[in-house]
Coordinates of C-alpha atoms in Angstrom, one line a residue:
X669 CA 4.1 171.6 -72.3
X670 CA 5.8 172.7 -69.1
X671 CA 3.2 174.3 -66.4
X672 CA 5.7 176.4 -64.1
X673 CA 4.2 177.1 -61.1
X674 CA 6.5 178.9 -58.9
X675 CA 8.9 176.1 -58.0
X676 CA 10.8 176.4 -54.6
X677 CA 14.2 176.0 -56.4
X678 CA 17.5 177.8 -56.1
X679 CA 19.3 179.1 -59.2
X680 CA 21.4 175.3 -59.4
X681 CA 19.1 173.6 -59.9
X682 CA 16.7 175.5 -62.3
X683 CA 19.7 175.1 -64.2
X684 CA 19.2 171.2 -64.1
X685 CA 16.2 172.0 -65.1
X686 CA 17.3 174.4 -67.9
X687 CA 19.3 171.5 -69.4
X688 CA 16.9 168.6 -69.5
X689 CA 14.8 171.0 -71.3
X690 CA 17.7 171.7 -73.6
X691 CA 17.7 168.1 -74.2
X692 CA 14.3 167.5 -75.4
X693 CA 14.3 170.6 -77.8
X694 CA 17.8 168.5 -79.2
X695 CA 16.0 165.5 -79.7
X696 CA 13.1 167.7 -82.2
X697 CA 10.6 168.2 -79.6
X698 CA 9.0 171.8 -79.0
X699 CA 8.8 172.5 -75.4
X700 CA 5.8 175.5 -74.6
X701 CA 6.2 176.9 -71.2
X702 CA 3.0 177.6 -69.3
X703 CA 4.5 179.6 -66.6
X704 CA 2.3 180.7 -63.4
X705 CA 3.7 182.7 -61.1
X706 CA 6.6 184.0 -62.7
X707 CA 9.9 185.0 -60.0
X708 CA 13.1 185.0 -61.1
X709 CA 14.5 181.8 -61.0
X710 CA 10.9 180.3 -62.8
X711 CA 11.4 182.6 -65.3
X712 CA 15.0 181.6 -66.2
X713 CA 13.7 178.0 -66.4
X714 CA 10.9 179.2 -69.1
X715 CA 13.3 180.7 -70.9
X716 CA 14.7 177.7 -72.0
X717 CA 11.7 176.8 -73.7
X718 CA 10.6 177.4 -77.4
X719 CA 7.7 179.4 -76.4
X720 CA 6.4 181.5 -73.0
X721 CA 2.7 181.9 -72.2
X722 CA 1.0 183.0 -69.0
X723 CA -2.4 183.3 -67.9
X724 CA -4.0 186.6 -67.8
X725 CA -4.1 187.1 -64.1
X726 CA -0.3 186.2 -63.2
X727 CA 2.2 189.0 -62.9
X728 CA 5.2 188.5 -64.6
X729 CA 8.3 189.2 -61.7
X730 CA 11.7 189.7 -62.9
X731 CA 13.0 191.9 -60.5
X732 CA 16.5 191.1 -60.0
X733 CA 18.3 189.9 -56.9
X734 CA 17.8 190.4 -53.3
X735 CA 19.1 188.9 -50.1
X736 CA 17.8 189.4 -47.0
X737 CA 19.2 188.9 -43.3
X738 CA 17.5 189.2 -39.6
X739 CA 19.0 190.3 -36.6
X740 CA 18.4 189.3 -33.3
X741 CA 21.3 191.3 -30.8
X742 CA 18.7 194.2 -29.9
X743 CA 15.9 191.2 -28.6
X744 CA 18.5 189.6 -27.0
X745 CA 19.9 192.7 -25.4
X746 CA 16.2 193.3 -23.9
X747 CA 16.7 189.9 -22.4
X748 CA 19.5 190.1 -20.8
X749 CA 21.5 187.6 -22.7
X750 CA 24.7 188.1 -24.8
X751 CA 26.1 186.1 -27.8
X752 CA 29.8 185.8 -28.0
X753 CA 30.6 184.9 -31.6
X754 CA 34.1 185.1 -32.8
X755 CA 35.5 183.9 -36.1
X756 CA 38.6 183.1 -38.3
X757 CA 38.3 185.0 -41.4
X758 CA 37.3 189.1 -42.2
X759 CA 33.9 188.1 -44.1
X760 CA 33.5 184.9 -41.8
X761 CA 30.2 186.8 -40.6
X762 CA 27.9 183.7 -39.6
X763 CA 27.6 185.1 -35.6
X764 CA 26.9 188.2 -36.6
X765 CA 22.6 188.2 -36.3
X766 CA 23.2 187.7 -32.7
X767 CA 26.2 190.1 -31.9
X768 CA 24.7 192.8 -34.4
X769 CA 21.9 194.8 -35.5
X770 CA 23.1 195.6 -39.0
X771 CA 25.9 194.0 -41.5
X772 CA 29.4 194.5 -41.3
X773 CA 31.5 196.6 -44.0
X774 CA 33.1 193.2 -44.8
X775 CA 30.0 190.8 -44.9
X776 CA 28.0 193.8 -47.1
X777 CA 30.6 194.2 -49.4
X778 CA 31.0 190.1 -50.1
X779 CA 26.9 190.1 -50.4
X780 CA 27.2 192.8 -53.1
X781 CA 30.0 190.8 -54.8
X782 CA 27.8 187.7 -55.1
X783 CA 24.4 189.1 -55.3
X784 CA 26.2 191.1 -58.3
X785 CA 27.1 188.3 -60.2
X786 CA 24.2 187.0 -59.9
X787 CA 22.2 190.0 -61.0
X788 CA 24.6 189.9 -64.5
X789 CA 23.3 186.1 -64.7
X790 CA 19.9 187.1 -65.2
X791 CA 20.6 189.8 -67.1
X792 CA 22.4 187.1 -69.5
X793 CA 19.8 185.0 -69.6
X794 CA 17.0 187.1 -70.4
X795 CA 19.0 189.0 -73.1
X796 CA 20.1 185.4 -74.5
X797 CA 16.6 184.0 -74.0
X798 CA 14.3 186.4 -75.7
X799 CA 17.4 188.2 -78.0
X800 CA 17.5 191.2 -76.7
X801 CA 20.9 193.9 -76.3
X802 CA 21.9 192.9 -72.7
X803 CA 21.1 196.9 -71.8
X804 CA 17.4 196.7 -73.0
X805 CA 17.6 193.5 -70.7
X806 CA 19.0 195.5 -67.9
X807 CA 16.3 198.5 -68.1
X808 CA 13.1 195.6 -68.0
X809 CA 14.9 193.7 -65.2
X810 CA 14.7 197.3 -63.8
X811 CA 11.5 198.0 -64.3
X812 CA 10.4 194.5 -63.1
X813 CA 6.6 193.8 -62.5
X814 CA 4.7 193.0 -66.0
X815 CA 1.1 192.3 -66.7
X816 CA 1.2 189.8 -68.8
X817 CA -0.1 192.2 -71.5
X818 CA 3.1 194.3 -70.7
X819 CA 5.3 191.5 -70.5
X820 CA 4.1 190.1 -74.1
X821 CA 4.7 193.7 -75.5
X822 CA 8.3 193.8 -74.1
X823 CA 9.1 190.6 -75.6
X824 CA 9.7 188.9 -72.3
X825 CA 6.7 186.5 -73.2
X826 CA 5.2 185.3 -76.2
X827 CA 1.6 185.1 -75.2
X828 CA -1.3 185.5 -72.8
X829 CA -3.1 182.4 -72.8
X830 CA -4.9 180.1 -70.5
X831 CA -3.5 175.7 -70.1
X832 CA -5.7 174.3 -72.7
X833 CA -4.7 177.2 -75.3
X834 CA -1.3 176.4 -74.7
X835 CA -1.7 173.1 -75.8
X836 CA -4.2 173.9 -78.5
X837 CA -1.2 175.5 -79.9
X838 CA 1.1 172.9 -79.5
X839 CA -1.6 170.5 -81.0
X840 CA -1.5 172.7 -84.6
X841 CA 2.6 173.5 -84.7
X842 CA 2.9 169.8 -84.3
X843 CA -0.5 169.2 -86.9
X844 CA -2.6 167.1 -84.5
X845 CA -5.9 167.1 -84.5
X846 CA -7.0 165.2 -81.5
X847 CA -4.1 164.7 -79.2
X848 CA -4.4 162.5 -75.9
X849 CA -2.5 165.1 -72.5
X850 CA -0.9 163.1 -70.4
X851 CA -1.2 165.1 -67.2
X852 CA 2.3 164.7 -64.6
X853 CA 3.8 162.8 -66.9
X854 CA 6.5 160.7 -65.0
X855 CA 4.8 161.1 -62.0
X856 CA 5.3 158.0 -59.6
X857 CA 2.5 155.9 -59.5
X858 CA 2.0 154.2 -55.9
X859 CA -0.8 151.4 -55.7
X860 CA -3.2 152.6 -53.2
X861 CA -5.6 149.2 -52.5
X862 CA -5.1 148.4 -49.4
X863 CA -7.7 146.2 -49.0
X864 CA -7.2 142.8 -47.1
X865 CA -4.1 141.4 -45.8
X866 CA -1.9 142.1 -49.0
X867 CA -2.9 145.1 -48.8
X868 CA -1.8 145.6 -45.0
X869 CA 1.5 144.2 -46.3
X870 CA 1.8 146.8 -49.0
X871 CA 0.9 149.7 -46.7
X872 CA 3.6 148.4 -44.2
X873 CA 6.4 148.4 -46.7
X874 CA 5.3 152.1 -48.1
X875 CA 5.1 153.5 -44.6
X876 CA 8.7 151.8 -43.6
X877 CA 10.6 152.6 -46.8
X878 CA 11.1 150.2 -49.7
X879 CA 14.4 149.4 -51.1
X880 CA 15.5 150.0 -54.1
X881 CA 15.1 147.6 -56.8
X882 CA 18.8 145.5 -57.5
X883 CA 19.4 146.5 -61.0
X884 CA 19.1 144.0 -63.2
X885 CA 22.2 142.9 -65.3
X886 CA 25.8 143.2 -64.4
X887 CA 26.4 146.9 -65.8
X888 CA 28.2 149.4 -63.8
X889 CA 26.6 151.9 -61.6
X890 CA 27.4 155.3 -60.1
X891 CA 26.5 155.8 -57.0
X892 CA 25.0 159.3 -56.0
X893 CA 25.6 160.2 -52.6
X894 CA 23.6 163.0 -51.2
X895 CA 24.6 166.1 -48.6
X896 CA 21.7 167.4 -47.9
X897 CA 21.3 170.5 -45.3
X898 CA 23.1 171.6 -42.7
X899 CA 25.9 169.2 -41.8
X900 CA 25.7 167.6 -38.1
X901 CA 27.7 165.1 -35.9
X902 CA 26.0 161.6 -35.5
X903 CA 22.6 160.4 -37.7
X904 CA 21.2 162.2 -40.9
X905 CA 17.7 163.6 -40.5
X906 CA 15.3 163.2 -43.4
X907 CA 11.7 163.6 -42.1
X908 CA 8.1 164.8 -43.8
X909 CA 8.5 167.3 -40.9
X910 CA 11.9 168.4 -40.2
X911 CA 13.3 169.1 -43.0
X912 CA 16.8 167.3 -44.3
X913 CA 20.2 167.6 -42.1
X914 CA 24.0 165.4 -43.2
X915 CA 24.2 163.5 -40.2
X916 CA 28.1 162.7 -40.3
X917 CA 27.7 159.0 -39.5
X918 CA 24.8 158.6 -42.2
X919 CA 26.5 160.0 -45.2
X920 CA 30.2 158.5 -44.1
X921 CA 27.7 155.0 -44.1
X922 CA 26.3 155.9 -47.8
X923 CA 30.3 156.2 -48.5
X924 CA 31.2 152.9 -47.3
X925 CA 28.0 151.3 -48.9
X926 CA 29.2 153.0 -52.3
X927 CA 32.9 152.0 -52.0
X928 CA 32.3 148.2 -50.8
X929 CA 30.1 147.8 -54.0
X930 CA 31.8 146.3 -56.4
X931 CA 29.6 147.7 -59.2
X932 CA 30.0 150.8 -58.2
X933 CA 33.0 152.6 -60.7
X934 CA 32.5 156.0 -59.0
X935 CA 31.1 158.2 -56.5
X936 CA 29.2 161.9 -57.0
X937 CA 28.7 163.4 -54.0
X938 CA 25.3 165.8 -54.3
X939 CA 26.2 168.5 -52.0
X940 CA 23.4 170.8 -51.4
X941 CA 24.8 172.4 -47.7
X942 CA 25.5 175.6 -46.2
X943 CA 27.6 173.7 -43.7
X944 CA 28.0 173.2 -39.9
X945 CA 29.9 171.2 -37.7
X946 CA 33.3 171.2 -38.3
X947 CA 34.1 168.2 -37.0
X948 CA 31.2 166.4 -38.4
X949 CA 32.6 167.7 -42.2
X950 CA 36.1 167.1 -41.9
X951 CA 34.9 163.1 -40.6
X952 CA 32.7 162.9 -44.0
X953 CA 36.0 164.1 -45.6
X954 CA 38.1 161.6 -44.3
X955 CA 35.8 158.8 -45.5
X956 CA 35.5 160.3 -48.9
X957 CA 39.5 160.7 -49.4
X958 CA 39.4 156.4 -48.1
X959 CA 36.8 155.7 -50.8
X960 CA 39.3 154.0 -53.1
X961 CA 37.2 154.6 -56.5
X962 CA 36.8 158.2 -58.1
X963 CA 34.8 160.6 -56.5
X964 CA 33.5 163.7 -58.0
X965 CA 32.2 166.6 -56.4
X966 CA 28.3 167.7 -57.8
X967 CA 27.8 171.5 -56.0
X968 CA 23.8 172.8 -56.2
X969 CA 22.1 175.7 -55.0
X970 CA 24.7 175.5 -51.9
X971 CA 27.8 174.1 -50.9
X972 CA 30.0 176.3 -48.7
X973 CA 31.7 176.5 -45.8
X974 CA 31.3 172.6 -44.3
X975 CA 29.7 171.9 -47.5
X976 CA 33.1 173.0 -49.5
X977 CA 35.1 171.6 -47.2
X978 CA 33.8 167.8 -47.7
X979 CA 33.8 169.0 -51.5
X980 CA 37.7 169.1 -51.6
X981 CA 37.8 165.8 -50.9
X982 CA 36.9 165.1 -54.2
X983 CA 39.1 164.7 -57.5
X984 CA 37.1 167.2 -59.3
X985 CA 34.1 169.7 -58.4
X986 CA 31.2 170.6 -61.0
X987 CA 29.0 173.8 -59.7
X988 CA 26.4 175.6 -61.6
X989 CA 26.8 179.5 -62.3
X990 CA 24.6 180.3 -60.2
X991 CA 25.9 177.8 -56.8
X992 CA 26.8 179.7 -53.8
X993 CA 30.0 178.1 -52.7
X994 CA 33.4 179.0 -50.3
X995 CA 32.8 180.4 -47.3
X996 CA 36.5 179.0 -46.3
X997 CA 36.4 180.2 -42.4
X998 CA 35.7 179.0 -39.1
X999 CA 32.8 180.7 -36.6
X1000 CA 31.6 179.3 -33.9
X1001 CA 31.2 180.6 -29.4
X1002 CA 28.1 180.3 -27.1
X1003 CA 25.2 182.3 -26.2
X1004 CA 25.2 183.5 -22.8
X1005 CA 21.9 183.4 -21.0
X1006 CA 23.0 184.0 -17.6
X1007 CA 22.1 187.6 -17.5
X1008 CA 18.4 187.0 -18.8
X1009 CA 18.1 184.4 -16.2
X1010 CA 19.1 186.6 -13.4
X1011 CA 16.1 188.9 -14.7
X1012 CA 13.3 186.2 -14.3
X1013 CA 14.8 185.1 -10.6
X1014 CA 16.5 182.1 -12.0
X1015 CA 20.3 181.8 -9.9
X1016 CA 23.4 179.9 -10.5
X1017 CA 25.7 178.9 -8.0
X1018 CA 29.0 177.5 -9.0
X1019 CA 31.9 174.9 -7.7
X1020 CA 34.4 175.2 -10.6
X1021 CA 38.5 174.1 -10.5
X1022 CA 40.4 174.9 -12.9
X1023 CA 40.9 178.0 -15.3
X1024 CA 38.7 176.9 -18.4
X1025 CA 36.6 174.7 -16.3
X1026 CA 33.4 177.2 -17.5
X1027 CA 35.0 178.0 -20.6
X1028 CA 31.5 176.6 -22.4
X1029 CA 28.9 177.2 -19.8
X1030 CA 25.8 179.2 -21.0
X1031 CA 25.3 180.8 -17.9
X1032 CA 28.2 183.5 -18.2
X1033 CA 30.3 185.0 -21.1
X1034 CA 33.8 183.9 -21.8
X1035 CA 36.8 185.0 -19.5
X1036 CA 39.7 186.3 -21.1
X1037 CA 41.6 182.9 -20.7
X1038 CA 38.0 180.6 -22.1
X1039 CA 38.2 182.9 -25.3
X1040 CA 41.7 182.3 -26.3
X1041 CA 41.4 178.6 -25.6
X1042 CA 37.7 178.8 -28.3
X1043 CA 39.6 181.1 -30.3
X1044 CA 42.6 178.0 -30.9
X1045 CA 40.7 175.5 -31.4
X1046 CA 38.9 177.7 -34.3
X1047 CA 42.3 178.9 -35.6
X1048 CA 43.5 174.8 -35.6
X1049 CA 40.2 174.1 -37.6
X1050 CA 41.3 176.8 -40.2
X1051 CA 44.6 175.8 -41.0
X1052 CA 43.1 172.3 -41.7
X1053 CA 40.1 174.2 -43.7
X1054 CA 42.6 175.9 -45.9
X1055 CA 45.1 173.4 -46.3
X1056 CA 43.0 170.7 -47.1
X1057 CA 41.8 173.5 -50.0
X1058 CA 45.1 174.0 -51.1
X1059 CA 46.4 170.1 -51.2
X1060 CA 42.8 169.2 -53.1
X1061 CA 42.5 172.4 -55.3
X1062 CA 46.6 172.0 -56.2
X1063 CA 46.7 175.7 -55.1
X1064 CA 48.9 177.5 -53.4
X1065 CA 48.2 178.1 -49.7
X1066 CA 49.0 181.6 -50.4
X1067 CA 46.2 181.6 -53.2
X1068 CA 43.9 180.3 -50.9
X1069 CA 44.6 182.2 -48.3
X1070 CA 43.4 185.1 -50.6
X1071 CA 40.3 183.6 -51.5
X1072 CA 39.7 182.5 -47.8
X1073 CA 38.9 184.9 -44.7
X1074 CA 35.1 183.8 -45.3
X1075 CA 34.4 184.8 -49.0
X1076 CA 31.6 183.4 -50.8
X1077 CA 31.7 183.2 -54.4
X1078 CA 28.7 181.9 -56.9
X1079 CA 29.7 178.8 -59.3
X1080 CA 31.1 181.3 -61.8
X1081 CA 33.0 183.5 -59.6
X1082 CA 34.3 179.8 -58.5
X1083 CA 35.3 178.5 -61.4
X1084 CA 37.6 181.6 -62.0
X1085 CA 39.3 181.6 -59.0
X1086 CA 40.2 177.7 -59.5
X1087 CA 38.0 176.7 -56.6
X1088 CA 35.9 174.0 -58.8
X1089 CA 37.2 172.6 -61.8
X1090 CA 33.9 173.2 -64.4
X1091 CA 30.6 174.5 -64.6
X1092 CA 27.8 172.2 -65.5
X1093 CA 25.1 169.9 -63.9
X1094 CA 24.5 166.8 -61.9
X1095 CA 24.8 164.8 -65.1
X1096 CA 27.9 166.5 -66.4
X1097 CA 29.3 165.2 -63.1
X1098 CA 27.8 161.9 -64.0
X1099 CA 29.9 162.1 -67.0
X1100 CA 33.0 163.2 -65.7
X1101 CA 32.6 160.6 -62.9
X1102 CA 32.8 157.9 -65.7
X1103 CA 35.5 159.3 -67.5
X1104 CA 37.5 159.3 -64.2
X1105 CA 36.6 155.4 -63.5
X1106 CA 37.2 155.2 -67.5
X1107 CA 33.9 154.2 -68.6
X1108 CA 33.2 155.2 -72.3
X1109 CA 31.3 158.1 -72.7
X1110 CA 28.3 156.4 -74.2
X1111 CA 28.1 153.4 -71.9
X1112 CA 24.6 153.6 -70.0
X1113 CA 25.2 153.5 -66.5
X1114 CA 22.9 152.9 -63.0
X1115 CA 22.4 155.5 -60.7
X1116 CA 22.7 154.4 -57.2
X1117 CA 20.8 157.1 -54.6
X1118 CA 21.9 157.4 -51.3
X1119 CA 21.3 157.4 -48.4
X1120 CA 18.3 155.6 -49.1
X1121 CA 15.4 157.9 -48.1
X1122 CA 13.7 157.0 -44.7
X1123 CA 9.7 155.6 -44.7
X1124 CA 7.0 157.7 -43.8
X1125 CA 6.6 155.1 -41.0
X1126 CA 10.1 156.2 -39.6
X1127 CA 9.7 159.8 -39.9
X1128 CA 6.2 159.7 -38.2
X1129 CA 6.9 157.2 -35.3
X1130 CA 10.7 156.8 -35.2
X1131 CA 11.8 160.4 -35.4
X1132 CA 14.6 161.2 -32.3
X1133 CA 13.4 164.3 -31.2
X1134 CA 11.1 164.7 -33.7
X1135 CA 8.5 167.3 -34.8
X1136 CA 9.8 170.2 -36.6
X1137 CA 12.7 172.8 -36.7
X1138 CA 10.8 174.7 -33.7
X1139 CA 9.4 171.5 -31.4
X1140 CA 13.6 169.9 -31.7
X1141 CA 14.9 173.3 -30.9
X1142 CA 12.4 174.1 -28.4
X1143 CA 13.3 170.6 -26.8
X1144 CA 16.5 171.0 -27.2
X1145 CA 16.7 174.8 -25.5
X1146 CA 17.8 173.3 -22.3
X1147 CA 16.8 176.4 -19.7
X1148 CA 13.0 178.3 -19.9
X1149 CA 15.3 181.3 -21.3
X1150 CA 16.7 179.7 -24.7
X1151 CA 13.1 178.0 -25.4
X1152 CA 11.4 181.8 -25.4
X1153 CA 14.5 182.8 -27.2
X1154 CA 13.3 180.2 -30.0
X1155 CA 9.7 180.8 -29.4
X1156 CA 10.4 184.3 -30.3
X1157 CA 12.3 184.0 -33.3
X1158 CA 9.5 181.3 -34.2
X1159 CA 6.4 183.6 -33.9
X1160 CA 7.0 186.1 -36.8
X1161 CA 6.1 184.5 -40.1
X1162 CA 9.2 183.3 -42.2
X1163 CA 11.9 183.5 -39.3
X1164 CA 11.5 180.0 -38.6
X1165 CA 14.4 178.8 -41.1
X1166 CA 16.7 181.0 -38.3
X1167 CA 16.3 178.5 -35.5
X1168 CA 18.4 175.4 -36.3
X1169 CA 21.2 178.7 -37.4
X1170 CA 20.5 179.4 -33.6
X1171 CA 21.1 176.1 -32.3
X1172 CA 24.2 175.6 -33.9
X1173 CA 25.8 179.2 -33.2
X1174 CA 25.0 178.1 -29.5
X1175 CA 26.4 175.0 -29.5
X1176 CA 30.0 176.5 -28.8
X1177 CA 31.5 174.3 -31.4
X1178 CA 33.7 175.5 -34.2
X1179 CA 31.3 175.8 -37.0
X1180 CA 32.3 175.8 -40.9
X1181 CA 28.8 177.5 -41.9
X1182 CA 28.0 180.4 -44.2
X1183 CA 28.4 184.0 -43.0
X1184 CA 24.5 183.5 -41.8
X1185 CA 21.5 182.2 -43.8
X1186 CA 21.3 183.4 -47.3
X1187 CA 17.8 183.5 -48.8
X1188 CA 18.6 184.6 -52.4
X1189 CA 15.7 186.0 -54.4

């Protein structure tokens, strides 16, 4: 049985999900879902199962696709500060919380593109999981909200029933009278005696981060290489409280340890990344196109903008259907507080030579000559964007060109544009990894995880910066007027995903990053 209780996944990597699942029903084994709290994206994992049930109390929610976006120009108007946000590409649209109160035509009409492919997704899914006409699909995904009484009469379920009646059932189909649950199955087990001075060992390695164990034999491994979050110059950031962030020099270390190894046949890179730094992804390219083994791309819930651009590096890309990927443009300027300061009797006097000698200071807006020199270097970034795109896609730089300009695409839209080379999964890329390093197809390989993941000693006492999004942002503010700024944002409920978006867009750095934060649901 499968409980389902509203997993915090994206649409990628349900469809891991989907095919493990598909995998156990190959090998003769029913798989009953138990799902509680039924969204989307659960639902589409339960209906890879042999059998839905949910409780009687939990609301069946199928209600299509939504994105949602927050803008901050009117708060910072009030304040007295402006954002100047320019951008190479007509959808490139990243800047444009801070310089709008509304989308633009362009970004609007590449949100309805996606969000529309996505929509069809479901509506393939639910018509392919429960056998219904794809338009009977359509009207319930319409309609939306079930009881589970409803849902069970639609056909979207198969019954109403509590855990232990779920695996009553299962016990009968599969003609067991008393059958032993084994509850988390898989879970990982950690010894928790710590009593005595073994004990004090074993805490110290938990809390510092054990190694992984040396494999034994001499078989080959792959090594899986993670991007995780938004990508940054200088050290990774993996912490219980921060969240994760590609530190440049971390993952271009994970490279190095990967190519050096000689066990090692190949390289997947796990990119799960809206992007960021430009300078910071096009360094973690370089190291990938030096790896000297084969390297092949593995594209989850995200990988665009920054995240695509370290993705070319690779010899082949795998993205799921439902991956939000592209996002080929540059954004990037500075938010200019000056004004705001001004209001709370905080004055800046200046000694400045040279024309573009303020070109980056926060405490006024660009001059004519400080916005075409921003605007170069963006352009410069661009042309390396798209023609690393066309040299590691084998497309023509007019073809990219056309899919470029800030376009975002799911995996499927992807796929038929020739901007990844399959759909599939993390082990599909596995697969095509060791056909690449030509490694039968059969042969059992390692899987080598990195970076390795930092102790629970580190994150608690060796964080730089540390705390979370809002205490590093907060430090990080640098005048009284950017820390309310992020205080701000931070005090309404679900905004504070916004303020590491903020921080970058103020950085005045070129930025490969989506056309702002997507939160697909």
């Amino acid at each position: 049985m499968l409980a389902i209780e509203s997993p915090d996944l994206g649409r990628a990597r349900a469809d891991e999900i989907r095919a493990a699942i598909g995998r156990v029903r190959a090998a003769g084994k029913p798989v009953a879902a138990h799902l509680v709290g039924g969204g989307p994206v659960p639902y589409m994992i339960a209906l890879a199962c042999d059998t839905i049930a949910m409780p009687p109390a939990a609301p069946l929610e199928i209600t299509g696709v939504r994105t949602e976006m927050t803008f901050f120009k009117s708060m910072l108007d009030r304040l007295g500060v402006k954002a100047e946000i320019l951008q190479v590409g007509e959808f490139k649209g990243a800047g444009e919380p801070l310089t709008r109160d509304s989308m633009s035509p362009q970004l609007r009409r590449q949100y309805e593109a996606f969000v529309g492919d996505l929509f069809e997704q479901l509506v393939e899914r639910v018509a392919e999981g429960r056998k219904l006409p794809g338009e009977r699909a359509r009207e319930l995904i319409d309609t939306g909200v079930f009881t589970p009484a409803a849902a069970r009469a639609a056909g979207l379920i198969d019954a109403v029933a509590y855990e232990d009646e779920v695996i009553d059932g299962l016990a009968k189909r599969l003609r067991l009278e008393e059958p032993k649950v084994v509850r988390d199955y898989a879970e990982r087990k950690i010894d928790d005696d710590f009593s005595g001075l073994g004990g004090l060992v074993k805490l110290m390695e938990m809390l510092s981060g054990q190694k992984q164990a040396t494999p034994a034999g001499k078989g080959k491994r792959i090594a899986i290489v993670h991007v995780i979050g938004e990508i940054r110059d200088g050290k990774g950031r993996d912490d219980l409280l921060g969240g994760a962030a590609a530190g440049s020099e971390t993952v271009i270390k994970a490279v190095r340890e990967a190519a050096r190894d000689e066990a090692v046949a190949a390289i997947v890179l796990r990119i799960d990344s809206p992007g960021g730094s430009a300078l910071a992804s096009d360094l973690i390219w370089r190291e990938v196109k030096q790896a000297g083994k084969p390297v092949v791309a593995s594209l989850s819930d995200i990988a665009a903008s920054g995240g695509y651009y370290v993705a070319v590096a690779a010899e082949r890309i795998v993205a799921a259907p439902g991956t939000l990927t592209g996002s080929i443009g540059v954004v990037g300027g500075k938010v200019a507080i000056g004004g705001g300061l001004e209001k709370l009797g905080i004055h800046t006097d200046v000694v400045s030579k040279g024309r573009n000698a303020g070109w980056l200071s926060l405490t006024e807006p660009f001059t004519d000559a400080g916005r075409a020199a921003f605007m170069g270097t963006m352009q410069d970034v661009y042309r390396l964007f798209t023609t690393k795109v066309a040299a590691g896609r084998k497309l023509d730089l007019e073809q990219v060109q056309a899919l470029a300009e800030g376009r975002v695409f799911t995996g499927r839209m992807a796929k038929e544009a020739g901007l990844v080379d399959r759909l599939g999964t993390l082990d599909d890329a596995v697969a095509e990894a060791k056909q690449l390093a030509g490694l039968p197809a059969d042969e059992a390989v390692e899987r080598l995880l990195l970076p390795e993941p930092r102790g629970l000693f580190e994150d608690l006492f060796g964080m730089v910066g540390g705390g979370d999004s809002v205490a590093r942002a907060l430090a990080a503010a640098g005048s009284p007027l950017r820390a309310a700024i992020v205080a701000r944002i931070a005090a309404f409920p679900g905004l504070g995903g916004e303020i590491d978006a903020f921080e970058l867009l103020a950085s005045g750095r070129p930025l490969l990053m989506l056309p702002a934060r997507i939160r697909v649901k």
